[in-house]
Short mmCIF file of C-alpha atoms and ligand atoms in Angstrom, two decimals:
data_model
loop_
_atom_site.label_atom_id
_atom_site.label_comp_id
_atom_site.label_asym_id
_atom_site.label_seq_id
_atom_site.Cartn_x
_atom_site.Cartn_y
_atom_site.Cartn_z
CA MET A 20 48.46 53.02 100.19
CA THR A 21 51.05 51.06 99.30
CA ASN A 22 53.58 49.79 102.28
CA ILE A 23 56.28 49.23 99.61
CA ARG A 24 60.05 48.38 100.78
CA GLN A 25 62.34 48.09 97.57
CA ALA A 26 65.00 45.13 97.19
CA LYS A 27 68.16 45.37 98.62
CA TRP A 28 70.60 43.55 96.30
CA LEU A 29 74.33 43.97 96.52
CA GLU A 30 74.36 42.48 93.26
CA PRO A 31 77.61 41.74 91.28
CA LEU A 32 78.25 42.40 87.44
CA ILE A 33 77.52 39.43 86.20
CA PHE A 34 81.73 39.37 85.13
CA ASN A 35 82.46 38.96 88.65
CA LEU A 36 80.28 35.78 89.37
CA GLY A 37 80.55 32.83 88.14
CA ALA A 38 84.17 30.58 87.75
CA SER A 39 86.37 28.95 84.70
CA GLN A 40 84.67 26.50 82.74
CA ARG A 41 81.43 26.91 84.12
CA ARG A 42 79.15 26.35 82.01
CA GLY A 43 74.77 27.17 81.61
CA CYS A 44 74.65 25.22 78.77
CA GLN A 45 76.80 23.13 76.25
CA PHE A 46 76.54 23.31 72.36
CA THR A 47 76.83 19.96 70.61
CA CYS A 48 77.31 19.65 66.67
CA ASP A 49 77.16 16.33 65.71
CA ASP A 50 75.79 17.09 62.15
CA PRO A 51 78.54 16.81 59.59
CA LYS A 52 77.07 19.64 57.23
CA LEU A 53 77.37 21.64 59.57
CA ARG A 54 81.02 21.29 61.32
CA GLN A 55 82.16 21.57 57.10
CA LEU A 56 80.60 24.86 56.52
CA SER A 57 82.23 25.94 60.12
CA GLU A 58 85.98 24.45 58.59
CA GLU A 59 85.09 26.64 55.48
CA LEU A 60 84.36 29.44 57.44
CA ASP A 61 87.12 28.57 59.13
CA ALA A 62 90.25 28.88 56.80
CA TRP A 63 88.83 31.74 54.94
CA PHE A 64 88.17 33.89 58.09
CA PRO A 65 91.48 36.85 57.87
CA LYS A 66 93.76 36.01 59.70
CA THR A 67 94.34 39.63 61.05
CA LEU A 68 90.38 40.19 61.99
CA ARG A 69 91.07 36.98 64.56
CA ARG A 70 91.53 37.45 68.32
CA GLU A 71 94.19 36.02 70.26
CA ASN A 72 92.47 35.02 73.10
CA PRO A 73 89.28 34.22 73.85
CA PRO A 74 86.77 36.90 74.69
CA ALA A 75 86.45 37.10 78.85
CA LEU A 76 82.78 36.35 79.05
CA PRO A 77 81.46 35.25 82.04
CA GLU A 78 80.53 31.91 83.03
CA LEU A 79 77.97 30.53 85.16
CA SER A 80 75.71 28.07 85.84
CA GLU A 81 71.72 28.34 84.57
CA VAL A 82 70.84 28.87 88.42
CA GLU A 83 73.22 31.89 88.94
CA VAL A 84 72.34 33.48 85.62
CA VAL A 85 68.40 33.33 87.09
CA ARG A 86 69.06 34.24 90.37
CA HIS A 87 71.16 37.20 88.94
CA PHE A 88 68.32 38.46 86.32
CA THR A 89 65.82 38.25 88.25
CA ARG A 90 67.69 39.46 91.48
CA LEU A 91 68.15 42.97 89.54
CA SER A 92 64.79 42.82 88.04
CA GLN A 93 63.28 43.30 91.32
CA LEU A 94 65.69 46.07 91.42
CA ASN A 95 64.03 48.18 88.86
CA PHE A 96 60.62 49.33 88.78
CA SER A 97 58.15 49.72 86.03
CA VAL A 98 54.46 49.54 84.29
CA ASP A 99 53.61 46.19 86.05
CA SER A 100 54.99 47.23 89.45
CA GLY A 101 53.71 50.21 90.20
CA PHE A 102 51.74 53.85 89.44
CA TYR A 103 53.89 55.47 86.85
CA PRO A 104 52.70 58.73 86.35
CA LEU A 105 55.88 59.78 84.00
CA GLY A 106 54.30 63.19 81.67
CA SER A 107 54.14 63.04 78.25
CA CYS A 108 55.57 59.75 78.29
CA THR A 109 52.17 57.43 78.59
CA MET A 110 53.56 54.62 80.60
CA LYS A 111 50.51 52.68 80.23
CA TYR A 112 49.96 49.22 81.01
CA ASN A 113 50.58 47.16 77.66
CA PRO A 114 48.25 43.99 78.07
CA LYS A 115 50.11 41.25 77.97
CA ILE A 116 48.35 39.29 75.40
CA ASN A 117 50.28 41.58 72.61
CA GLU A 118 53.52 40.23 73.90
CA VAL A 119 52.23 36.79 73.00
CA LEU A 120 51.47 38.02 69.89
CA ALA A 121 54.86 39.13 69.15
CA ASN A 122 57.16 36.64 70.56
CA ASN A 123 54.82 34.64 68.55
CA PRO A 124 57.10 31.94 66.26
CA SER A 125 55.80 33.22 63.11
CA VAL A 126 56.53 36.89 63.47
CA LYS A 127 59.36 36.81 65.83
CA TRP A 128 61.84 34.04 63.13
CA LEU A 129 60.29 36.55 60.44
CA HIS A 130 64.02 37.76 58.10
CA PRO A 131 64.07 40.39 56.74
CA HIS A 132 66.02 39.05 53.32
CA GLN A 133 62.99 36.92 52.70
CA ASP A 134 61.40 37.34 49.71
CA GLU A 135 57.83 38.94 49.84
CA SER A 136 55.88 36.10 48.54
CA THR A 137 57.00 34.61 51.96
CA VAL A 138 55.59 37.00 54.33
CA GLN A 139 52.20 38.05 52.51
CA GLY A 140 50.86 37.83 56.51
CA ALA A 141 53.11 40.99 57.36
CA LEU A 142 52.86 42.89 54.42
CA GLU A 143 49.27 42.29 54.99
CA LEU A 144 49.43 43.69 59.04
CA MET A 145 51.47 46.30 57.74
CA TYR A 146 49.31 47.47 55.09
CA ASN A 147 46.42 47.41 57.03
CA LEU A 148 47.77 49.22 59.93
CA ALA A 149 48.88 52.26 57.96
CA GLN A 150 45.07 52.42 56.72
CA TRP A 151 43.91 52.68 60.36
CA LEU A 152 46.76 55.44 61.10
CA ASN A 153 45.09 56.98 58.11
CA GLU A 154 42.02 56.72 59.30
CA ILE A 155 42.41 57.85 63.30
CA THR A 156 44.33 60.99 62.17
CA GLY A 157 43.46 61.89 59.07
CA MET A 158 46.08 61.54 57.11
CA ASN A 159 46.43 59.86 53.35
CA GLN A 160 49.17 57.94 53.56
CA PHE A 161 51.95 56.46 56.10
CA SER A 162 55.50 55.01 56.21
CA LEU A 163 55.46 52.80 59.03
CA VAL A 164 60.00 52.49 58.95
CA PRO A 165 60.57 55.34 61.51
CA SER A 166 61.79 53.75 64.84
CA ALA A 167 60.98 56.79 67.42
CA GLY A 168 58.57 59.50 68.05
CA ALA A 169 61.89 61.32 67.59
CA HIS A 170 62.60 59.43 64.22
CA GLY A 171 59.04 60.33 62.68
CA GLU A 172 60.26 63.97 63.54
CA TYR A 173 63.41 63.99 60.96
CA THR A 174 61.82 62.17 58.42
CA GLY A 175 58.94 64.71 58.53
CA THR A 176 61.21 67.24 58.63
CA LEU A 177 63.45 66.62 55.73
CA ILE A 178 60.20 66.35 53.97
CA ILE A 179 59.11 69.43 54.49
CA ARG A 180 62.09 70.55 53.22
CA ALA A 181 61.68 67.40 49.93
CA TYR A 182 58.59 69.90 49.66
CA HIS A 183 60.02 73.47 49.72
CA GLU A 184 63.15 72.09 47.29
CA SER A 185 60.93 70.84 44.72
CA ARG A 186 58.99 73.92 44.56
CA GLY A 187 62.57 75.92 44.75
CA GLU A 188 61.33 77.80 47.36
CA LEU A 189 63.77 76.42 50.05
CA GLU A 190 66.34 78.26 49.51
CA GLN A 191 64.02 81.94 51.05
CA ARG A 192 61.81 79.37 53.45
CA GLN A 193 64.73 78.13 55.82
CA GLU A 194 62.65 79.22 59.03
CA ILE A 195 60.44 76.47 61.58
CA LEU A 196 58.23 77.54 64.50
CA VAL A 197 58.20 75.66 67.73
CA PRO A 198 56.04 76.94 70.02
CA ASP A 199 57.96 77.36 74.25
CA THR A 200 55.66 75.01 75.15
CA ALA A 201 57.18 71.89 72.63
CA HIS A 202 59.17 68.61 72.95
CA GLY A 203 62.81 69.30 72.95
CA THR A 204 63.16 67.02 70.02
CA ASN A 205 61.10 69.14 67.94
CA TYR A 206 63.48 72.05 68.33
CA THR A 207 66.83 69.25 67.98
CA SER A 208 64.71 67.85 64.29
CA ALA A 209 64.18 71.09 63.02
CA ALA A 210 67.81 71.58 63.30
CA MET A 211 69.13 68.55 62.61
CA ALA A 212 67.00 68.69 58.88
CA GLY A 213 69.05 71.96 58.49
CA PHE A 214 66.52 74.55 59.90
CA LYS A 215 66.81 77.83 61.57
CA VAL A 216 64.79 77.17 64.86
CA VAL A 217 62.57 79.79 65.60
CA VAL A 218 60.46 79.40 68.79
CA VAL A 219 56.83 81.17 69.05
CA PRO A 220 55.77 82.52 72.86
CA SER A 221 52.94 81.02 74.53
CA THR A 222 49.77 83.09 76.03
CA SER A 223 49.55 83.27 79.85
CA ARG A 224 46.72 80.86 79.42
CA GLY A 225 49.29 78.39 77.56
CA CYS A 226 48.24 77.91 74.43
CA VAL A 227 50.04 78.96 71.00
CA ASP A 228 49.77 83.13 70.83
CA SER A 229 48.57 83.78 68.00
CA ASP A 230 48.89 87.78 67.39
CA ALA A 231 53.48 86.33 68.25
CA LEU A 232 52.96 83.60 65.52
CA ARG A 233 51.88 86.58 62.79
CA GLN A 234 54.58 88.94 63.88
CA VAL A 235 57.30 85.76 63.30
CA VAL A 236 55.33 83.67 60.05
CA SER A 237 57.49 85.34 57.02
CA GLU A 238 58.29 83.53 53.48
CA LYS A 239 61.23 82.99 55.36
CA THR A 240 58.49 80.02 57.17
CA ALA A 241 59.17 76.66 56.00
CA GLY A 242 56.84 74.78 58.79
CA LEU A 243 55.03 75.21 61.98
CA MET A 244 55.74 71.65 64.26
CA LEU A 245 52.37 71.40 67.23
CA THR A 246 52.04 69.41 69.19
CA ASN A 247 48.15 69.30 70.18
CA PRO A 248 46.89 68.70 73.08
CA ASN A 249 50.32 70.88 74.55
CA THR A 250 52.90 69.51 76.92
CA LEU A 251 50.23 71.65 79.86
CA GLY A 252 47.66 69.26 77.99
CA LEU A 253 46.10 72.15 76.88
CA PHE A 254 44.54 71.71 73.85
CA GLU A 255 45.08 74.77 71.18
CA GLU A 256 42.07 76.93 71.60
CA ASN A 257 42.48 78.67 67.80
CA ILE A 258 44.64 75.68 66.05
CA LEU A 259 42.52 76.43 62.90
CA GLU A 260 43.25 80.40 63.32
CA ILE A 261 46.61 79.04 63.92
CA SER A 262 46.70 76.39 60.61
CA GLN A 263 45.39 79.75 58.63
CA ILE A 264 48.42 81.16 58.81
CA ILE A 265 51.12 79.10 58.97
CA HIS A 266 49.22 78.05 54.69
CA ASP A 267 48.15 81.61 54.13
CA ALA A 268 52.24 82.09 54.80
CA GLY A 269 52.98 78.66 52.22
CA GLY A 270 54.47 77.32 55.29
CA LEU A 271 53.29 73.11 56.02
CA LEU A 272 52.04 72.17 59.15
CA TYR A 273 53.36 69.78 61.52
CA TYR A 274 51.68 67.56 63.94
CA ASP A 275 53.38 65.87 66.51
CA GLY A 276 51.24 62.44 67.68
CA ALA A 277 53.08 62.12 71.10
CA ASN A 278 49.81 62.51 72.93
CA LEU A 279 47.37 60.92 70.69
CA ASN A 280 45.53 58.74 73.97
CA ALA A 281 43.74 62.07 74.52
CA ILE A 282 42.60 62.81 71.00
CA LEU A 283 41.50 58.78 70.17
CA GLY A 284 38.63 59.28 68.24
CA GLN A 285 37.47 62.76 69.47
CA ALA A 286 39.79 64.45 66.69
CA ARG A 287 42.10 64.18 63.91
CA PRO A 288 44.67 66.13 63.44
CA GLY A 289 44.30 66.26 58.98
CA ASP A 290 41.29 68.13 60.17
CA MET A 291 42.34 70.38 62.38
CA GLY A 292 44.74 71.77 59.22
CA PHE A 293 47.98 69.38 59.63
CA ASP A 294 50.10 67.84 56.75
CA ILE A 295 52.36 65.54 58.28
CA VAL A 296 51.85 63.95 62.11
CA HIS A 297 53.59 61.21 63.57
CA VAL A 298 52.28 58.55 66.16
CA ASN A 299 53.94 57.02 68.74
CA LEU A 300 52.64 53.78 68.70
CA HIS A 301 55.04 52.97 71.40
CA LYS A 302 53.43 55.21 74.25
CA THR A 303 49.70 55.19 72.30
CA PHE A 304 49.12 51.57 70.97
CA SER A 305 50.94 49.63 73.82
CA THR A 306 54.68 48.74 73.15
CA PRO A 307 56.55 48.29 76.62
CA HIS A 308 58.98 51.26 76.32
CA GLY A 309 61.22 53.42 78.06
CA GLY A 310 64.63 53.58 78.80
CA GLY A 311 65.56 54.49 74.70
CA GLY A 312 63.50 51.84 73.28
CA PRO A 313 62.13 49.78 71.42
CA GLY A 314 59.66 51.68 69.92
CA ALA A 315 58.06 53.32 66.05
CA GLY A 316 56.89 56.41 65.26
CA PRO A 317 55.42 55.78 61.65
CA VAL A 318 55.13 59.36 59.40
CA GLY A 319 51.72 60.37 57.97
CA VAL A 320 50.79 62.76 54.92
CA VAL A 321 48.34 64.12 53.40
CA GLU A 322 47.80 63.39 49.48
CA SER A 323 49.76 66.05 48.76
CA LEU A 324 53.06 65.39 50.04
CA GLN A 325 52.46 61.17 49.43
CA GLU A 326 55.60 61.80 46.81
CA PHE A 327 57.97 62.55 49.36
CA LEU A 328 57.61 60.08 52.15
CA PRO A 329 60.33 57.36 52.80
CA VAL A 330 60.60 54.15 51.09
CA PRO A 331 59.11 50.82 51.36
CA ILE A 332 55.71 51.81 51.62
CA VAL A 333 52.91 48.72 51.78
CA GLU A 334 50.40 48.77 48.88
CA ARG A 335 48.45 45.93 47.89
CA ALA A 336 49.65 44.43 44.58
CA ASP A 337 47.05 42.33 41.46
CA ASN A 338 47.64 39.45 44.20
CA GLY A 339 48.23 40.45 47.60
CA TYR A 340 50.62 43.33 48.43
CA ARG A 341 53.98 44.78 47.72
CA LEU A 342 56.56 47.07 48.88
CA ASN A 343 56.82 50.12 46.66
CA TYR A 344 60.42 51.82 46.68
CA ASP A 345 59.60 53.46 43.29
CA VAL A 346 58.34 56.66 45.28
CA SER A 347 58.65 60.34 42.63
CA HIS A 348 60.22 62.59 45.11
CA THR A 349 60.86 60.44 47.96
CA VAL A 350 63.21 61.93 51.16
CA GLY A 351 65.24 58.17 51.13
CA HIS A 352 66.01 55.33 53.13
CA ILE A 353 65.51 56.45 56.35
CA GLY A 354 65.97 53.08 59.21
CA GLY A 355 67.08 49.51 58.30
CA PHE A 356 63.95 47.72 56.22
CA TYR A 357 59.93 48.30 57.21
CA GLY A 358 60.84 49.38 60.54
CA ASN A 359 60.57 48.03 63.98
CA PHE A 360 58.31 44.77 62.98
CA ALA A 361 56.83 43.69 66.51
CA VAL A 362 56.37 46.95 67.83
CA LEU A 363 54.09 47.73 64.74
CA VAL A 364 52.66 44.19 65.42
CA ARG A 365 51.43 45.24 68.91
CA ALA A 366 50.40 48.47 67.69
CA TYR A 367 48.12 46.48 64.69
CA ALA A 368 46.89 43.94 68.22
CA TYR A 369 46.57 46.47 70.74
CA ILE A 370 43.83 48.79 68.04
CA LEU A 371 41.96 46.07 66.71
CA SER A 372 41.29 44.26 69.83
CA MET A 373 40.46 47.46 71.28
CA GLY A 374 37.92 48.50 67.98
CA ALA A 375 37.29 51.93 67.65
CA GLU A 376 34.42 52.93 70.13
CA GLY A 377 37.69 50.96 72.43
CA LEU A 378 39.87 53.33 71.62
CA LEU A 379 37.43 56.69 71.67
CA LYS A 380 37.00 55.03 76.09
CA VAL A 381 41.07 55.80 76.10
CA SER A 382 40.41 59.27 75.37
CA GLU A 383 37.44 59.64 77.24
CA LEU A 384 39.25 57.92 81.00
CA SER A 385 42.80 58.95 79.92
CA VAL A 386 41.39 63.00 80.11
CA LEU A 387 38.93 62.11 82.32
CA ASN A 388 41.78 60.90 85.12
CA ALA A 389 44.37 63.78 84.05
CA ASN A 390 40.85 66.26 85.58
CA TYR A 391 40.84 64.42 88.44
CA LEU A 392 43.89 64.18 89.83
CA ALA A 393 44.59 68.13 89.04
CA ARG A 394 41.44 69.15 90.50
CA GLN A 395 42.24 67.31 93.34
CA LEU A 396 46.14 67.93 93.71
CA SER A 397 45.20 71.64 93.41
CA ALA A 398 43.94 71.40 96.47
CA ILE A 399 46.55 70.56 98.69
CA LYS A 400 47.94 73.01 100.36
CA GLY A 401 51.60 74.45 98.66
CA PHE A 402 50.59 73.16 95.39
CA SER A 403 49.00 74.72 92.80
CA VAL A 404 47.99 73.23 88.63
CA PRO A 405 48.66 76.94 87.01
CA TYR A 406 47.63 76.19 83.81
CA GLY A 407 44.17 73.81 84.45
CA HIS A 408 42.36 75.11 87.40
CA ASP A 409 40.12 77.62 84.81
CA ARG A 410 39.41 74.77 82.49
CA ILE A 411 39.31 71.42 81.48
CA VAL A 412 43.16 69.25 80.44
CA LYS A 413 42.92 66.66 78.21
CA HIS A 414 45.83 63.50 78.80
CA GLU A 415 47.74 64.97 81.14
CA PHE A 416 48.56 68.67 83.54
CA VAL A 417 51.76 70.33 85.02
CA VAL A 418 51.57 70.83 88.76
CA SER A 419 53.93 73.70 90.80
CA CYS A 420 55.57 73.04 94.07
CA GLN A 421 56.61 76.70 93.31
CA GLN A 422 54.30 77.06 96.71
CA LEU A 423 55.46 74.94 98.71
CA HIS A 424 59.20 75.51 97.83
CA GLU A 425 58.55 78.88 99.29
CA GLU A 426 57.51 78.45 101.85
CA THR A 427 59.52 74.36 103.23
CA GLY A 428 62.57 74.99 100.73
CA VAL A 429 60.43 71.65 99.95
CA SER A 430 60.77 71.57 96.01
CA ALA A 431 59.51 69.20 92.77
CA LYS A 432 63.10 67.09 92.91
CA HIS A 433 62.41 66.60 96.28
CA VAL A 434 58.31 65.65 95.82
CA ALA A 435 59.30 63.65 93.31
CA LYS A 436 61.95 61.37 95.07
CA ARG A 437 59.45 61.09 98.38
CA LEU A 438 57.66 59.66 95.34
CA LEU A 439 58.95 57.11 94.78
CA ASP A 440 59.03 55.72 98.97
CA PHE A 441 55.07 55.05 97.90
CA GLY A 442 56.03 52.89 94.80
CA ILE A 443 55.19 55.41 92.24
CA HIS A 444 57.35 55.95 90.12
CA ALA A 445 58.28 60.02 90.35
CA PRO A 446 56.53 62.24 86.98
CA THR A 447 58.34 64.04 84.49
CA MET A 448 61.00 67.31 86.39
CA TYR A 449 61.02 71.14 85.75
CA PHE A 450 59.40 70.56 82.18
CA PRO A 451 57.82 72.44 80.67
CA PRO A 452 60.09 75.69 81.80
CA VAL A 453 56.98 77.60 81.87
CA ILE A 454 55.82 76.81 84.85
CA LYS A 455 58.47 77.19 88.06
CA GLU A 456 59.42 73.62 90.50
CA ALA A 457 57.06 71.99 87.52
CA LEU A 458 56.17 68.32 87.95
CA MET A 459 53.63 67.19 85.37
CA ILE A 460 51.73 63.90 85.45
CA GLU A 461 49.92 62.17 82.92
CA PRO A 462 47.64 58.94 84.74
CA THR A 463 46.67 57.65 81.63
CA GLU A 464 43.80 54.97 81.04
CA THR A 465 44.51 52.54 82.69
CA GLU A 466 44.87 53.32 86.68
CA SER A 467 42.07 52.82 88.63
CA ILE A 468 40.24 55.23 91.37
CA GLU A 469 42.07 53.74 93.65
CA THR A 470 45.42 53.31 92.80
CA LEU A 471 44.58 57.61 91.55
CA ASN A 472 42.78 57.86 95.32
CA SER A 473 46.54 56.43 96.72
CA PHE A 474 48.99 58.51 94.34
CA ILE A 475 46.54 61.59 95.84
CA SER A 476 46.74 60.96 99.19
CA ALA A 477 50.58 60.42 98.84
CA PHE A 478 50.84 64.05 98.01
CA ARG A 479 48.44 65.01 100.73
CA GLN A 480 50.83 63.14 103.40
CA ILE A 481 54.34 64.25 100.96
CA SER A 482 52.62 68.16 101.53
CA THR A 483 51.93 67.29 105.35
CA GLU A 484 55.47 66.59 105.85
CA ALA A 485 57.05 69.04 104.20
CA TYR A 486 55.22 71.42 106.54
CA THR A 487 56.17 69.85 109.69
CA THR A 488 59.26 67.65 108.90
CA PRO A 489 61.22 68.54 105.90
CA ASN A 490 63.76 67.22 106.39
CA LEU A 491 61.85 63.22 105.27
CA VAL A 492 61.20 65.09 102.05
CA LEU A 493 64.49 66.28 101.50
CA GLU A 494 66.30 63.36 102.71
CA ALA A 495 63.93 60.88 100.43
CA PRO A 496 64.06 58.04 98.78
CA HIS A 497 63.71 56.31 102.34
CA SER A 498 63.01 52.69 101.07
CA THR A 499 64.39 52.13 97.81
CA ALA A 500 66.90 50.37 96.52
CA ARG A 501 69.85 53.22 96.62
CA SER A 502 68.61 55.87 98.37
CA LEU A 503 69.64 59.94 98.24
CA LEU A 504 72.97 60.18 95.15
CA ASP A 505 75.04 62.46 94.82
CA GLU A 506 73.71 64.55 92.56
CA VAL A 507 76.97 66.44 91.10
CA LYS A 508 79.03 63.45 91.64
CA ALA A 509 76.37 61.11 90.05
CA SER A 510 76.82 63.53 86.28
CA HIS A 511 80.55 64.48 86.38
CA PRO A 512 81.52 63.20 83.57
CA ARG A 513 85.17 62.42 86.13
CA THR A 514 83.59 59.97 87.22
CA LEU A 515 81.20 58.30 85.58
CA CYS A 516 82.57 54.52 85.10
CA LEU A 517 80.79 53.65 81.97
CA SER A 518 82.19 50.13 81.17
CA TRP A 519 83.75 46.40 82.84
CA ARG A 520 86.51 46.85 82.32
CA ALA A 521 87.20 50.74 83.59
CA MET A 522 86.07 49.44 86.76
CA ASN A 523 88.46 47.68 86.88
CA THR A 524 91.13 49.43 86.53
C1 PLP B 615 55.65 65.77 72.70
C2 PLP B 615 56.67 64.76 72.87
N1 PLP B 615 57.37 64.70 71.69
C3 PLP B 615 57.95 63.71 70.78
C4 PLP B 615 58.35 62.86 72.58
C5 PLP B 615 59.47 62.32 70.91
O1 PLP B 615 59.22 60.69 71.29
P1 PLP B 615 60.35 59.56 71.08
O2 PLP B 615 60.63 59.94 72.77
O3 PLP B 615 60.29 58.38 70.77
O4 PLP B 615 61.66 59.58 70.28
C6 PLP B 615 57.67 62.98 73.18
C7 PLP B 615 58.80 61.55 74.15
O5 PLP B 615 58.11 61.54 74.82
C8 PLP B 615 57.53 63.84 73.46
O6 PLP B 615 56.19 63.43 74.91
#
């Protein structure tokens, strides 16, 4: 087991480092043309918009900058430093070669205003990526523009809106159905697109209750949003029946493809009856993510919905590729330019390097790893896997710490914090709410048997500690840069200090 002791620096803010007039590098401009341009700009720039004084930027030497950011990086945790089993977030290792490619000057210096004729390679990459996503998901056409899963969902619900509007049924169809195990963004996206959200309960087996679904579905139904496998890691047992119920009522099926890792090459949303799909490229297809970005959530649709996709769509032209802005019933522009191109490059490189067989292995191994952990953890005193002890889970599963909590006072939150002392990132906590004292665990395919075994050992040790020396767990973490935080204080808006200026006053 890794015996970690995280770096502990009392690192000041960069504004409190350095000294006046200190420089990391000097920019000089000897080009007379540039100097003239600068003088012209100076003369042109409205006086009312000018600052009296230059901005108070930090002034540091190069070595001070390097040391500051290196020290900060050592206070951080990442998938490159340890196991990151954050359920529903697919924190798998992202091959470094994809970073190299995304950083290639011919990629990173492209400008979105360049003429189409000068970016044919980029368009070809986007076209091929969209074709591969069609093949992987069973859809007909993709828009690569949305820049996150939630953004894809919002785009998808706008498409549902536009579809019903085009049939003159929007006024009547105002309800989107969402299961009670759904990710929070599903409810939010549907509400933001102007729909009323109707929650569908799950059965005692953790899947959508088809009888309850039949009761809530009606001529008011615009569609159903579903992630499959769901956030309990379970594949919907009656997916074809569910799809039939929604289609019979005139609704559309939306597939939240954040969990695609589990079904890559095994099953396709299109074959399950879904009409619209978003894919979290940053999770399944290799972009380091977390902390808010970067991401890409391309949206794919079946043939009958192609006319509603956002613009532009990358298409083949007579002598290359082109951007099509002329889509008959498009929901319009939903983001800047053509999407988060560097994420698309990583996804393209990842799919190309893995090949069809490699992608199949991803799903096999991610499911195998999740099942190995589920079985092993459910055998440890105080823990159980309520949905999954009696069947195969998919890419993730949820451990309940309810028994441990009742018998020792150690809750899911305490277990999560104690795991940090073992160099392991905390799992997703208290989600989904259908499980008490929940820890949602997604090991992914990139972890070795040794890593999985040391995770199991950490759980065993935490269980023993909870029953013998509970304070050790209750007061964790002990070896991280910051020890146990005062959570009330940390989340109280009046004590939060969100800017350098506020800190100095
Ligand atoms: C099931 C599910 N749907 C949607 C999302 C939203 O994706 P994003 O964070 O890219 O907006 C997530 C993200 O964790 C998710 O797990």
